[in-house]
Amino acid sequence: MLNVIREQTDPVPQQTKSLPYEVVALVLQGGGALGAYQAGVYEGLHEAGIRPNFLAGISIGALNAAIIAGSPEAERVERLRKFWESICAAPVAWPAGEGLANAMPFTFDLRSAHNALAAMRALFQGQPGFFKPRFPPPFLSPFPGSAATSFYDTSPLRQTLERLVDFDRLNAGEVRVSVGAVNVRTGNLTYFDTAERRLGPNHFMASGALPPGFPAVEVDGEHYWDGGVVSNTPLSRVLSSEPRDTLTFQVDLWSARGRVPNDMMEVSSRQKDIQYSSRTRAITDQALWMQKMRQALHRMLEMLPDSAKQDPEIRVIAEMARHRSCNIIHLIYQSKIYERHSKDYEFGLSAMRAHWQSGLEDIRRTLADPRRLDPPAPELGIVTHDIHRRD
């Protein structure tokens, strides 16, 4: 079965696509097991010849970014596949395991039950190459620190990152990488960025250290938790960087829009969707407002005499008002009807492959219309495309 899947999804080698942008960014939200959707999106970009040169991620998005930036270009999709197949494997065989699940077609009830089983397995057994339960549990630990403040040990994740990520390549500057984490002491969101420092396993583990499951990670004497505690989407990091023409693929794992819940399980699921969607629309609306401000400043500057334009402060304002073209292509994972509140920790191979395939199909549908890659009209400056809603 695995060989069949690889034959269907392996990317077709193509030349790198030339795009009229200085920056091609891939923005990856946090969402645990749903992150396989992002891997599918990246595979679709790769097969289309699109090579992002700026990766911004939080939590599982940061881990996907590490795999992509820390792998040779020709091996990125395969390294992503190795990562996801590793962390979604069953540590110990359970009843109705992956072999049985892959050998028969899923009914609605079977699919829902199988995903719930994968979630239970992750809670009680952990996931290989990712995390393992602490014994004794934290409330019985006689020692302070990580053992007393988290339910799982994430040392297996460090080993996985060291095995799959070439950190020399990641820090070489070919691709800029920026990952968000929250300083536990100050409560402030911090971005670890290859444009400012060398990144190692700790920076990516810090971005994904979601409490109380995972322990805080120490970086330079400070302790950090998952960036999603404050903001689950690093889109603002890309949009607030140096003004340059930018094409951004924003890949969200939680949908801000959804139906009104009918029971308590749906309430829990809907709460997560709203909490972790991180108001991507609000960020893009703010970006549109800033673009209008830049355009207004530019028109005012054009009215000044040439002598006034040489003033140092006016030059600073002119730089702030410099035109930038920004195209945001927004992809959002759409939850399946059989998925429940545990969808972000349903680390089963079948669920992972379904998420991956959804991402691959969504980006292929997006790129099927080449006009979506065009820069916006000068009078607009910024445009957002979304295949899940009207553009």
mmCIF file of C-alpha atoms in Angstrom:
data_model
loop_
_atom_site.group_PDB
_atom_site.id
_atom_site.type_symbol
_atom_site.label_atom_id
_atom_site.label_comp_id
_atom_site.label_asym_id
_atom_site.label_seq_id
_atom_site.Cartn_x
_atom_site.Cartn_y
_atom_site.Cartn_z
ATOM 1 C CA MET A 1 0.000 0.000 0.000
ATOM 2 C CA LEU A 2 2.799 2.400 0.850
ATOM 3 C CA ASN A 3 4.448 1.864 -2.536
ATOM 4 C CA VAL A 4 1.162 2.603 -4.310
ATOM 5 C CA ILE A 5 0.757 5.868 -2.408
ATOM 6 C CA ARG A 6 4.267 6.953 -3.310
ATOM 7 C CA GLU A 7 3.674 6.249 -6.975
ATOM 8 C CA GLN A 8 0.609 8.483 -6.861
ATOM 9 C CA THR A 9 2.079 11.383 -4.946
ATOM 10 C CA ASP A 10 5.791 11.604 -5.793
ATOM 11 C CA PRO A 11 6.425 14.993 -7.448
ATOM 12 C CA VAL A 12 7.250 15.239 -11.125
ATOM 13 C CA PRO A 13 10.668 16.937 -11.458
ATOM 14 C CA GLN A 14 10.239 20.363 -13.049
ATOM 15 C CA GLN A 15 12.284 23.472 -13.521
ATOM 16 C CA THR A 16 11.970 26.164 -10.895
ATOM 17 C CA LYS A 17 9.104 28.471 -11.874
ATOM 18 C CA SER A 18 10.001 32.114 -12.439
ATOM 19 C CA LEU A 19 7.663 34.417 -10.518
ATOM 20 C CA PRO A 20 7.515 38.247 -10.493
ATOM 21 C CA TYR A 21 8.166 38.520 -6.749
ATOM 22 C CA GLU A 22 11.256 39.115 -4.637
ATOM 23 C CA VAL A 23 9.887 36.931 -1.858
ATOM 24 C CA VAL A 24 7.890 33.715 -2.123
ATOM 25 C CA ALA A 25 6.763 32.892 1.403
ATOM 26 C CA LEU A 26 5.207 29.774 2.872
ATOM 27 C CA VAL A 27 3.357 30.477 6.141
ATOM 28 C CA LEU A 28 2.565 27.395 8.227
ATOM 29 C CA GLN A 29 0.135 27.442 11.134
ATOM 30 C CA GLY A 30 0.193 25.144 14.171
ATOM 31 C CA GLY A 31 -2.204 22.201 14.399
ATOM 32 C CA GLY A 32 -0.521 18.973 15.473
ATOM 33 C CA ALA A 33 -1.492 15.945 13.396
ATOM 34 C CA LEU A 34 -3.280 18.198 10.892
ATOM 35 C CA GLY A 35 0.157 19.445 9.796
ATOM 36 C CA ALA A 36 0.314 16.656 7.211
ATOM 37 C CA TYR A 37 -2.011 18.903 5.167
ATOM 38 C CA GLN A 38 0.854 21.411 4.937
ATOM 39 C CA ALA A 39 3.183 18.675 3.686
ATOM 40 C CA GLY A 40 0.704 17.936 0.896
ATOM 41 C CA VAL A 41 0.548 21.632 0.005
ATOM 42 C CA TYR A 42 4.331 21.784 -0.159
ATOM 43 C CA GLU A 43 4.433 18.722 -2.427
ATOM 44 C CA GLY A 44 2.055 20.482 -4.824
ATOM 45 C CA LEU A 45 4.203 23.614 -4.824
ATOM 46 C CA HIS A 46 7.317 21.525 -5.399
ATOM 47 C CA GLU A 47 5.855 19.657 -8.369
ATOM 48 C CA ALA A 48 4.757 23.006 -9.852
ATOM 49 C CA GLY A 49 8.333 24.297 -9.640
ATOM 50 C CA ILE A 50 7.548 26.859 -6.917
ATOM 51 C CA ARG A 51 10.379 27.169 -4.381
ATOM 52 C CA PRO A 52 9.604 29.393 -1.359
ATOM 53 C CA ASN A 53 12.557 31.450 -0.126
ATOM 54 C CA PHE A 54 10.912 32.485 3.164
ATOM 55 C CA LEU A 55 9.397 29.914 5.549
ATOM 56 C CA ALA A 56 7.504 31.122 8.622
ATOM 57 C CA GLY A 57 6.020 28.568 10.993
ATOM 58 C CA ILE A 58 4.598 27.966 14.439
ATOM 59 C CA SER A 59 4.352 24.623 16.265
ATOM 60 C CA ILE A 60 3.934 21.772 13.752
ATOM 61 C CA GLY A 61 4.354 24.400 11.027
ATOM 62 C CA ALA A 62 7.803 25.157 12.425
ATOM 63 C CA LEU A 63 8.736 21.455 12.285
ATOM 64 C CA ASN A 64 7.597 21.210 8.654
ATOM 65 C CA ALA A 65 9.631 24.345 7.893
ATOM 66 C CA ALA A 66 12.722 22.762 9.469
ATOM 67 C CA ILE A 67 12.383 19.642 7.301
ATOM 68 C CA ILE A 68 11.922 21.685 4.110
ATOM 69 C CA ALA A 69 14.729 24.194 4.683
ATOM 70 C CA GLY A 70 17.092 21.586 6.126
ATOM 71 C CA SER A 71 16.878 19.169 3.188
ATOM 72 C CA PRO A 72 18.416 19.167 -0.307
ATOM 73 C CA GLU A 73 15.881 20.542 -2.761
ATOM 74 C CA ALA A 74 15.378 17.202 -4.518
ATOM 75 C CA GLU A 75 14.794 15.388 -1.201
ATOM 76 C CA ARG A 76 12.393 17.768 0.541
ATOM 77 C CA VAL A 77 9.156 15.912 -0.224
ATOM 78 C CA GLU A 78 10.682 12.549 0.635
ATOM 79 C CA ARG A 79 12.081 13.891 3.931
ATOM 80 C CA LEU A 80 8.648 15.275 4.803
ATOM 81 C CA ARG A 81 7.159 11.867 4.052
ATOM 82 C CA LYS A 82 9.717 10.129 6.255
ATOM 83 C CA PHE A 83 8.991 12.552 9.090
ATOM 84 C CA TRP A 84 5.224 12.059 8.943
ATOM 85 C CA GLU A 85 5.324 8.313 8.470
ATOM 86 C CA SER A 86 7.686 8.083 11.423
ATOM 87 C CA ILE A 87 5.691 10.175 13.905
ATOM 88 C CA CYS A 88 2.340 8.659 12.851
ATOM 89 C CA ALA A 89 3.363 5.021 13.165
ATOM 90 C CA ALA A 90 1.871 2.941 15.963
ATOM 91 C CA PRO A 91 4.456 2.297 18.719
ATOM 92 C CA VAL A 92 2.642 -0.925 19.698
ATOM 93 C CA ALA A 93 0.061 -2.832 17.672
ATOM 94 C CA TRP A 94 -3.497 -2.029 18.741
ATOM 95 C CA PRO A 95 -6.732 -3.782 17.749
ATOM 96 C CA ALA A 96 -7.997 -2.616 14.348
ATOM 97 C CA GLY A 97 -4.503 -1.421 13.496
ATOM 98 C CA GLU A 98 -3.299 0.340 10.389
ATOM 99 C CA GLY A 99 -2.893 -2.884 8.410
ATOM 100 C CA LEU A 100 -6.558 -3.782 8.823
ATOM 101 C CA ALA A 101 -7.639 -0.195 8.237
ATOM 102 C CA ASN A 102 -5.755 0.036 4.960
ATOM 103 C CA ALA A 103 -7.018 -3.351 3.771
ATOM 104 C CA MET A 104 -10.725 -2.428 3.800
ATOM 105 C CA PRO A 105 -12.830 0.561 2.744
ATOM 106 C CA PHE A 106 -13.801 2.982 5.508
ATOM 107 C CA THR A 107 -17.419 3.549 6.441
ATOM 108 C CA PHE A 108 -18.255 6.772 8.273
ATOM 109 C CA ASP A 109 -18.476 5.017 11.652
ATOM 110 C CA LEU A 110 -15.308 2.983 11.091
ATOM 111 C CA ARG A 111 -13.336 6.058 10.032
ATOM 112 C CA SER A 112 -14.492 8.018 13.075
ATOM 113 C CA ALA A 113 -13.768 5.107 15.436
ATOM 114 C CA HIS A 114 -10.354 4.472 13.885
ATOM 115 C CA ASN A 115 -9.318 8.119 14.253
ATOM 116 C CA ALA A 116 -10.525 8.119 17.856
ATOM 117 C CA LEU A 117 -8.431 5.009 18.478
ATOM 118 C CA ALA A 118 -5.362 6.743 17.038
ATOM 119 C CA ALA A 119 -5.973 9.693 19.356
ATOM 120 C CA MET A 120 -6.289 7.402 22.399
ATOM 121 C CA ARG A 121 -3.112 5.619 21.414
ATOM 122 C CA ALA A 122 -1.230 8.919 21.171
ATOM 123 C CA LEU A 123 -2.477 9.986 24.602
ATOM 124 C CA PHE A 124 -1.504 6.791 26.373
ATOM 125 C CA GLN A 125 1.513 5.562 24.382
ATOM 126 C CA GLY A 126 2.886 8.693 22.740
ATOM 127 C CA GLN A 127 4.209 8.696 19.173
ATOM 128 C CA PRO A 128 7.556 7.247 18.001
ATOM 129 C CA GLY A 129 10.078 9.882 17.066
ATOM 130 C CA PHE A 130 7.940 12.583 18.680
ATOM 131 C CA PHE A 131 6.920 12.223 22.339
ATOM 132 C CA LYS A 132 6.492 9.607 25.048
ATOM 133 C CA PRO A 133 4.510 9.624 28.321
ATOM 134 C CA ARG A 134 6.305 10.494 31.545
ATOM 135 C CA PHE A 135 6.476 7.975 34.338
ATOM 136 C CA PRO A 136 5.667 8.857 36.987
ATOM 137 C CA PRO A 137 3.159 11.455 35.726
ATOM 138 C CA PRO A 138 3.968 15.100 36.545
ATOM 139 C CA PHE A 139 1.676 15.410 39.575
ATOM 140 C CA LEU A 140 3.565 12.488 41.199
ATOM 141 C CA SER A 141 7.047 13.615 40.216
ATOM 142 C CA PRO A 142 9.407 14.228 43.156
ATOM 143 C CA PHE A 143 11.546 16.503 40.985
ATOM 144 C CA PRO A 144 10.817 20.053 39.747
ATOM 145 C CA GLY A 145 11.318 21.181 36.165
ATOM 146 C CA SER A 146 10.184 19.377 33.011
ATOM 147 C CA ALA A 147 9.210 16.168 34.796
ATOM 148 C CA ALA A 148 6.778 18.075 37.029
ATOM 149 C CA THR A 149 5.401 20.508 34.420
ATOM 150 C CA SER A 150 4.528 18.345 31.405
ATOM 151 C CA PHE A 151 2.853 15.039 30.620
ATOM 152 C CA TYR A 152 5.233 14.002 27.842
ATOM 153 C CA ASP A 153 8.949 13.795 27.170
ATOM 154 C CA THR A 154 9.872 15.267 23.754
ATOM 155 C CA SER A 155 13.446 13.999 23.590
ATOM 156 C CA PRO A 156 12.453 11.627 20.713
ATOM 157 C CA LEU A 157 11.608 14.712 18.636
ATOM 158 C CA ARG A 158 15.122 16.060 19.071
ATOM 159 C CA GLN A 159 16.524 12.795 17.714
ATOM 160 C CA THR A 160 14.143 12.935 14.750
ATOM 161 C CA LEU A 161 15.142 16.508 13.900
ATOM 162 C CA GLU A 162 18.829 15.697 14.173
ATOM 163 C CA ARG A 163 18.316 12.720 11.852
ATOM 164 C CA LEU A 164 16.239 14.444 9.161
ATOM 165 C CA VAL A 165 17.356 18.098 9.248
ATOM 166 C CA ASP A 166 20.713 19.396 8.004
ATOM 167 C CA PHE A 167 21.025 22.474 10.214
ATOM 168 C CA ASP A 168 24.078 23.738 8.320
ATOM 169 C CA ARG A 169 21.962 23.819 5.166
ATOM 170 C CA LEU A 170 19.032 25.367 7.034
ATOM 171 C CA ASN A 171 21.234 28.222 8.259
ATOM 172 C CA ALA A 172 23.111 28.728 4.984
ATOM 173 C CA GLY A 173 20.811 31.572 3.877
ATOM 174 C CA GLU A 174 19.317 29.981 0.763
ATOM 175 C CA VAL A 175 15.911 30.001 2.500
ATOM 176 C CA ARG A 176 14.992 32.365 5.323
ATOM 177 C CA VAL A 177 13.314 30.573 8.229
ATOM 178 C CA SER A 178 11.383 32.269 11.047
ATOM 179 C CA VAL A 179 9.569 30.333 13.801
ATOM 180 C CA GLY A 180 7.486 31.718 16.664
ATOM 181 C CA ALA A 181 7.577 30.800 20.364
ATOM 182 C CA VAL A 182 6.288 32.399 23.576
ATOM 183 C CA ASN A 183 8.657 33.485 26.342
ATOM 184 C CA VAL A 184 7.193 31.808 29.451
ATOM 185 C CA ARG A 185 8.554 34.491 31.783
ATOM 186 C CA THR A 186 7.437 37.597 29.843
ATOM 187 C CA GLY A 187 4.499 36.212 27.895
ATOM 188 C CA ASN A 188 5.824 37.840 24.712
ATOM 189 C CA LEU A 189 5.840 36.199 21.292
ATOM 190 C CA THR A 190 9.402 35.843 19.964
ATOM 191 C CA TYR A 191 10.538 34.873 16.471
ATOM 192 C CA PHE A 192 13.711 32.859 15.998
ATOM 193 C CA ASP A 193 14.932 33.884 12.554
ATOM 194 C CA THR A 194 17.877 32.720 10.452
ATOM 195 C CA ALA A 195 18.269 36.341 9.302
ATOM 196 C CA GLU A 196 19.239 37.185 12.895
ATOM 197 C CA ARG A 197 20.771 34.055 14.445
ATOM 198 C CA ARG A 198 21.714 30.449 13.876
ATOM 199 C CA LEU A 199 18.839 28.064 14.552
ATOM 200 C CA GLY A 200 19.135 24.592 16.028
ATOM 201 C CA PRO A 201 16.784 21.853 17.260
ATOM 202 C CA ASN A 202 15.877 23.783 20.444
ATOM 203 C CA HIS A 203 14.367 26.696 18.513
ATOM 204 C CA PHE A 204 11.979 24.422 16.617
ATOM 205 C CA MET A 205 11.143 22.338 19.671
ATOM 206 C CA ALA A 206 10.381 25.554 21.570
ATOM 207 C CA SER A 207 7.955 26.635 18.849
ATOM 208 C CA GLY A 208 6.069 23.344 19.293
ATOM 209 C CA ALA A 209 6.212 23.044 23.099
ATOM 210 C CA LEU A 210 2.466 23.194 23.746
ATOM 211 C CA PRO A 211 1.684 23.127 27.494
ATOM 212 C CA PRO A 212 0.781 21.211 29.550
ATOM 213 C CA GLY A 213 1.539 18.293 27.254
ATOM 214 C CA PHE A 214 5.074 19.312 26.340
ATOM 215 C CA PRO A 215 7.740 20.951 28.513
ATOM 216 C CA ALA A 216 9.082 24.452 28.007
ATOM 217 C CA VAL A 217 12.342 24.516 26.046
ATOM 218 C CA GLU A 218 15.302 26.596 27.175
ATOM 219 C CA VAL A 219 16.966 28.889 24.627
ATOM 220 C CA ASP A 220 19.730 31.269 25.730
ATOM 221 C CA GLY A 221 18.672 31.141 29.373
ATOM 222 C CA GLU A 222 14.964 31.775 28.704
ATOM 223 C CA HIS A 223 12.149 29.216 28.571
ATOM 224 C CA TYR A 224 9.682 29.046 25.701
ATOM 225 C CA TRP A 225 6.318 27.478 24.931
ATOM 226 C CA ASP A 226 4.436 26.903 21.683
ATOM 227 C CA GLY A 227 3.890 30.139 19.747
ATOM 228 C CA GLY A 228 0.235 29.198 19.289
ATOM 229 C CA VAL A 229 -0.377 30.130 22.932
ATOM 230 C CA VAL A 230 -0.302 33.779 21.754
ATOM 231 C CA SER A 231 -0.742 33.664 17.966
ATOM 232 C CA ASN A 232 -1.016 30.519 15.888
ATOM 233 C CA THR A 233 -0.349 32.137 12.503
ATOM 234 C CA PRO A 234 2.970 33.855 11.617
ATOM 235 C CA LEU A 235 1.512 35.736 8.646
ATOM 236 C CA SER A 236 2.186 39.101 10.284
ATOM 237 C CA ARG A 237 5.878 38.160 10.488
ATOM 238 C CA VAL A 238 6.064 37.978 6.700
ATOM 239 C CA LEU A 239 3.930 41.047 6.032
ATOM 240 C CA SER A 240 5.826 43.220 8.523
ATOM 241 C CA SER A 241 9.252 42.380 7.113
ATOM 242 C CA GLU A 242 11.201 44.675 4.794
ATOM 243 C CA PRO A 243 8.819 45.999 2.093
ATOM 244 C CA ARG A 244 9.303 43.816 -0.951
ATOM 245 C CA ASP A 245 7.042 42.322 -3.606
ATOM 246 C CA THR A 246 5.774 39.148 -1.965
ATOM 247 C CA LEU A 247 3.777 36.072 -2.902
ATOM 248 C CA THR A 248 2.574 34.326 0.262
ATOM 249 C CA PHE A 249 1.068 30.876 0.537
ATOM 250 C CA GLN A 250 -0.782 30.976 3.868
ATOM 251 C CA VAL A 251 -1.658 27.419 4.999
ATOM 252 C CA ASP A 252 -4.116 27.274 7.897
ATOM 253 C CA LEU A 253 -5.124 24.125 9.748
ATOM 254 C CA TRP A 254 -8.094 25.606 11.600
ATOM 255 C CA SER A 255 -11.070 27.293 9.972
ATOM 256 C CA ALA A 256 -12.428 30.442 11.613
ATOM 257 C CA ARG A 257 -15.781 29.824 9.977
ATOM 258 C CA GLY A 258 -17.969 26.858 10.868
ATOM 259 C CA ARG A 259 -21.426 25.753 11.849
ATOM 260 C CA VAL A 260 -23.059 26.129 15.255
ATOM 261 C CA PRO A 261 -22.344 23.023 17.425
ATOM 262 C CA ASN A 262 -25.097 20.508 18.238
ATOM 263 C CA ASP A 263 -23.461 18.703 21.178
ATOM 264 C CA MET A 264 -20.591 19.050 23.664
ATOM 265 C CA MET A 265 -18.085 17.225 21.447
ATOM 266 C CA GLU A 266 -18.809 19.660 18.644
ATOM 267 C CA VAL A 267 -18.490 22.566 21.093
ATOM 268 C CA SER A 268 -14.947 21.422 21.956
ATOM 269 C CA SER A 269 -14.032 21.045 18.296
ATOM 270 C CA ARG A 270 -15.490 24.425 17.304
ATOM 271 C CA GLN A 271 -13.734 26.128 20.223
ATOM 272 C CA LYS A 272 -10.382 24.852 18.956
ATOM 273 C CA ASP A 273 -11.140 26.028 15.428
ATOM 274 C CA ILE A 274 -11.867 29.557 16.616
ATOM 275 C CA GLN A 275 -9.039 29.674 19.174
ATOM 276 C CA TYR A 276 -6.288 28.532 16.842
ATOM 277 C CA SER A 277 -7.455 30.097 13.577
ATOM 278 C CA SER A 278 -5.704 33.223 14.907
ATOM 279 C CA ARG A 279 -7.783 35.709 12.956
ATOM 280 C CA THR A 280 -5.976 35.360 9.640
ATOM 281 C CA ARG A 281 -8.672 37.500 8.050
ATOM 282 C CA ALA A 282 -8.046 40.252 10.613
ATOM 283 C CA ILE A 283 -4.326 40.206 9.739
ATOM 284 C CA THR A 284 -5.036 40.484 6.006
ATOM 285 C CA ASP A 285 -7.539 43.295 6.643
ATOM 286 C CA GLN A 286 -4.844 45.134 8.610
ATOM 287 C CA ALA A 287 -2.410 44.605 5.737
ATOM 288 C CA LEU A 288 -4.944 46.147 3.334
ATOM 289 C CA TRP A 289 -5.333 49.141 5.643
ATOM 290 C CA MET A 290 -1.560 49.600 5.819
ATOM 291 C CA GLN A 291 -1.356 49.444 2.052
ATOM 292 C CA LYS A 292 -3.911 52.265 1.784
ATOM 293 C CA MET A 293 -1.869 54.297 4.263
ATOM 294 C CA ARG A 294 1.286 53.794 2.181
ATOM 295 C CA GLN A 295 -0.543 54.888 -0.944
ATOM 296 C CA ALA A 296 -1.891 58.014 0.801
ATOM 297 C CA LEU A 297 1.608 58.894 2.064
ATOM 298 C CA HIS A 298 3.029 58.408 -1.410
ATOM 299 C CA ARG A 299 0.458 60.803 -2.921
ATOM 300 C CA MET A 300 1.264 63.426 -0.260
ATOM 301 C CA LEU A 301 5.004 63.085 -0.862
ATOM 302 C CA GLU A 302 4.483 63.673 -4.570
ATOM 303 C CA MET A 303 3.052 67.098 -3.706
ATOM 304 C CA LEU A 304 6.217 68.228 -1.880
ATOM 305 C CA PRO A 305 8.859 70.346 -3.634
ATOM 306 C CA ASP A 306 12.073 68.555 -4.570
ATOM 307 C CA SER A 307 14.044 70.457 -1.917
ATOM 308 C CA ALA A 308 11.799 69.145 0.866
ATOM 309 C CA LYS A 309 12.185 65.561 -0.380
ATOM 310 C CA GLN A 310 15.882 65.670 0.535
ATOM 311 C CA ASP A 311 15.123 66.085 4.234
ATOM 312 C CA PRO A 312 16.305 62.944 6.135
ATOM 313 C CA GLU A 313 12.973 62.522 7.917
ATOM 314 C CA ILE A 314 11.048 62.847 4.648
ATOM 315 C CA ARG A 315 13.329 60.173 3.159
ATOM 316 C CA VAL A 316 12.413 57.824 6.000
ATOM 317 C CA ILE A 317 8.727 58.456 5.342
ATOM 318 C CA ALA A 318 9.295 57.901 1.618
ATOM 319 C CA GLU A 319 10.871 54.529 2.343
ATOM 320 C CA MET A 320 7.871 53.568 4.487
ATOM 321 C CA ALA A 321 5.534 54.624 1.658
ATOM 322 C CA ARG A 322 7.437 52.669 -1.001
ATOM 323 C CA HIS A 323 5.077 50.594 -3.143
ATOM 324 C CA ARG A 324 4.951 46.904 -2.440
ATOM 325 C CA SER A 325 2.999 44.227 -4.246
ATOM 326 C CA CYS A 326 1.539 41.506 -2.033
ATOM 327 C CA ASN A 327 -0.411 38.454 -3.184
ATOM 328 C CA ILE A 328 -1.735 36.161 -0.420
ATOM 329 C CA ILE A 329 -2.982 32.724 -1.435
ATOM 330 C CA HIS A 330 -4.943 31.344 1.494
ATOM 331 C CA LEU A 331 -5.494 27.613 1.925
ATOM 332 C CA ILE A 332 -7.499 26.254 4.868
ATOM 333 C CA TYR A 333 -7.799 22.639 5.923
ATOM 334 C CA GLN A 334 -11.477 21.667 5.857
ATOM 335 C CA SER A 335 -12.365 19.265 8.654
ATOM 336 C CA LYS A 336 -14.031 16.025 7.610
ATOM 337 C CA ILE A 337 -17.446 15.266 9.018
ATOM 338 C CA TYR A 338 -16.091 12.217 10.869
ATOM 339 C CA GLU A 339 -13.385 14.252 12.691
ATOM 340 C CA ARG A 340 -13.898 15.349 16.267
ATOM 341 C CA HIS A 341 -12.160 17.565 18.838
ATOM 342 C CA SER A 342 -9.191 15.136 18.918
ATOM 343 C CA LYS A 343 -8.315 15.692 15.235
ATOM 344 C CA ASP A 344 -5.076 17.522 16.116
ATOM 345 C CA TYR A 345 -3.683 14.504 17.960
ATOM 346 C CA GLU A 346 -5.043 11.704 15.790
ATOM 347 C CA PHE A 347 -1.571 10.562 14.731
ATOM 348 C CA GLY A 348 -2.588 7.569 12.618
ATOM 349 C CA LEU A 349 -1.131 6.711 9.221
ATOM 350 C CA SER A 350 -4.518 6.643 7.500
ATOM 351 C CA ALA A 351 -5.536 10.044 8.909
ATOM 352 C CA MET A 352 -2.127 11.487 8.029
ATOM 353 C CA ARG A 353 -2.371 10.278 4.423
ATOM 354 C CA ALA A 354 -5.869 11.722 4.102
ATOM 355 C CA HIS A 355 -4.655 15.115 5.386
ATOM 356 C CA TRP A 356 -1.651 15.035 3.048
ATOM 357 C CA GLN A 357 -3.851 14.217 0.049
ATOM 358 C CA SER A 358 -6.259 17.046 0.938
ATOM 359 C CA GLY A 359 -3.395 19.553 0.938
ATOM 360 C CA LEU A 360 -2.067 18.244 -2.369
ATOM 361 C CA GLU A 361 -5.487 18.442 -4.029
ATOM 362 C CA ASP A 362 -6.190 21.938 -2.665
ATOM 363 C CA ILE A 363 -2.933 23.443 -3.930
ATOM 364 C CA ARG A 364 -3.359 21.754 -7.296
ATOM 365 C CA ARG A 365 -6.835 23.294 -7.618
ATOM 366 C CA THR A 366 -5.409 26.657 -6.615
ATOM 367 C CA LEU A 367 -2.595 26.558 -9.160
ATOM 368 C CA ALA A 368 -4.919 25.332 -11.897
ATOM 369 C CA ASP A 369 -5.798 28.997 -12.429
ATOM 370 C CA PRO A 370 -2.441 30.671 -13.210
ATOM 371 C CA ARG A 371 -3.975 34.128 -12.772
ATOM 372 C CA ARG A 372 -3.905 33.585 -9.018
ATOM 373 C CA LEU A 373 -0.124 34.014 -9.145
ATOM 374 C CA ASP A 374 -0.312 37.398 -10.883
ATOM 375 C CA PRO A 375 0.728 40.516 -8.912
ATOM 376 C CA PRO A 376 -2.205 42.719 -7.903
ATOM 377 C CA ALA A 377 -3.032 45.862 -9.845
ATOM 378 C CA PRO A 378 -0.912 48.852 -8.732
ATOM 379 C CA GLU A 379 -3.949 50.684 -7.368
ATOM 380 C CA LEU A 380 -4.671 47.705 -5.078
ATOM 381 C CA GLY A 381 -1.179 46.683 -4.000
ATOM 382 C CA ILE A 382 -2.444 43.659 -2.085
ATOM 383 C CA VAL A 383 -4.865 40.860 -2.975
ATOM 384 C CA THR A 384 -6.032 37.665 -1.259
ATOM 385 C CA HIS A 385 -7.144 34.483 -3.035
ATOM 386 C CA ASP A 386 -8.985 31.684 -1.276
ATOM 387 C CA ILE A 387 -10.233 28.565 -3.054
ATOM 388 C CA HIS A 388 -12.613 27.846 -0.163
ATOM 389 C CA ARG A 389 -14.446 31.141 -0.609
ATOM 390 C CA ARG A 390 -15.048 33.558 -3.434
ATOM 391 C CA ASP A 391 -11.731 35.271 -4.380
#
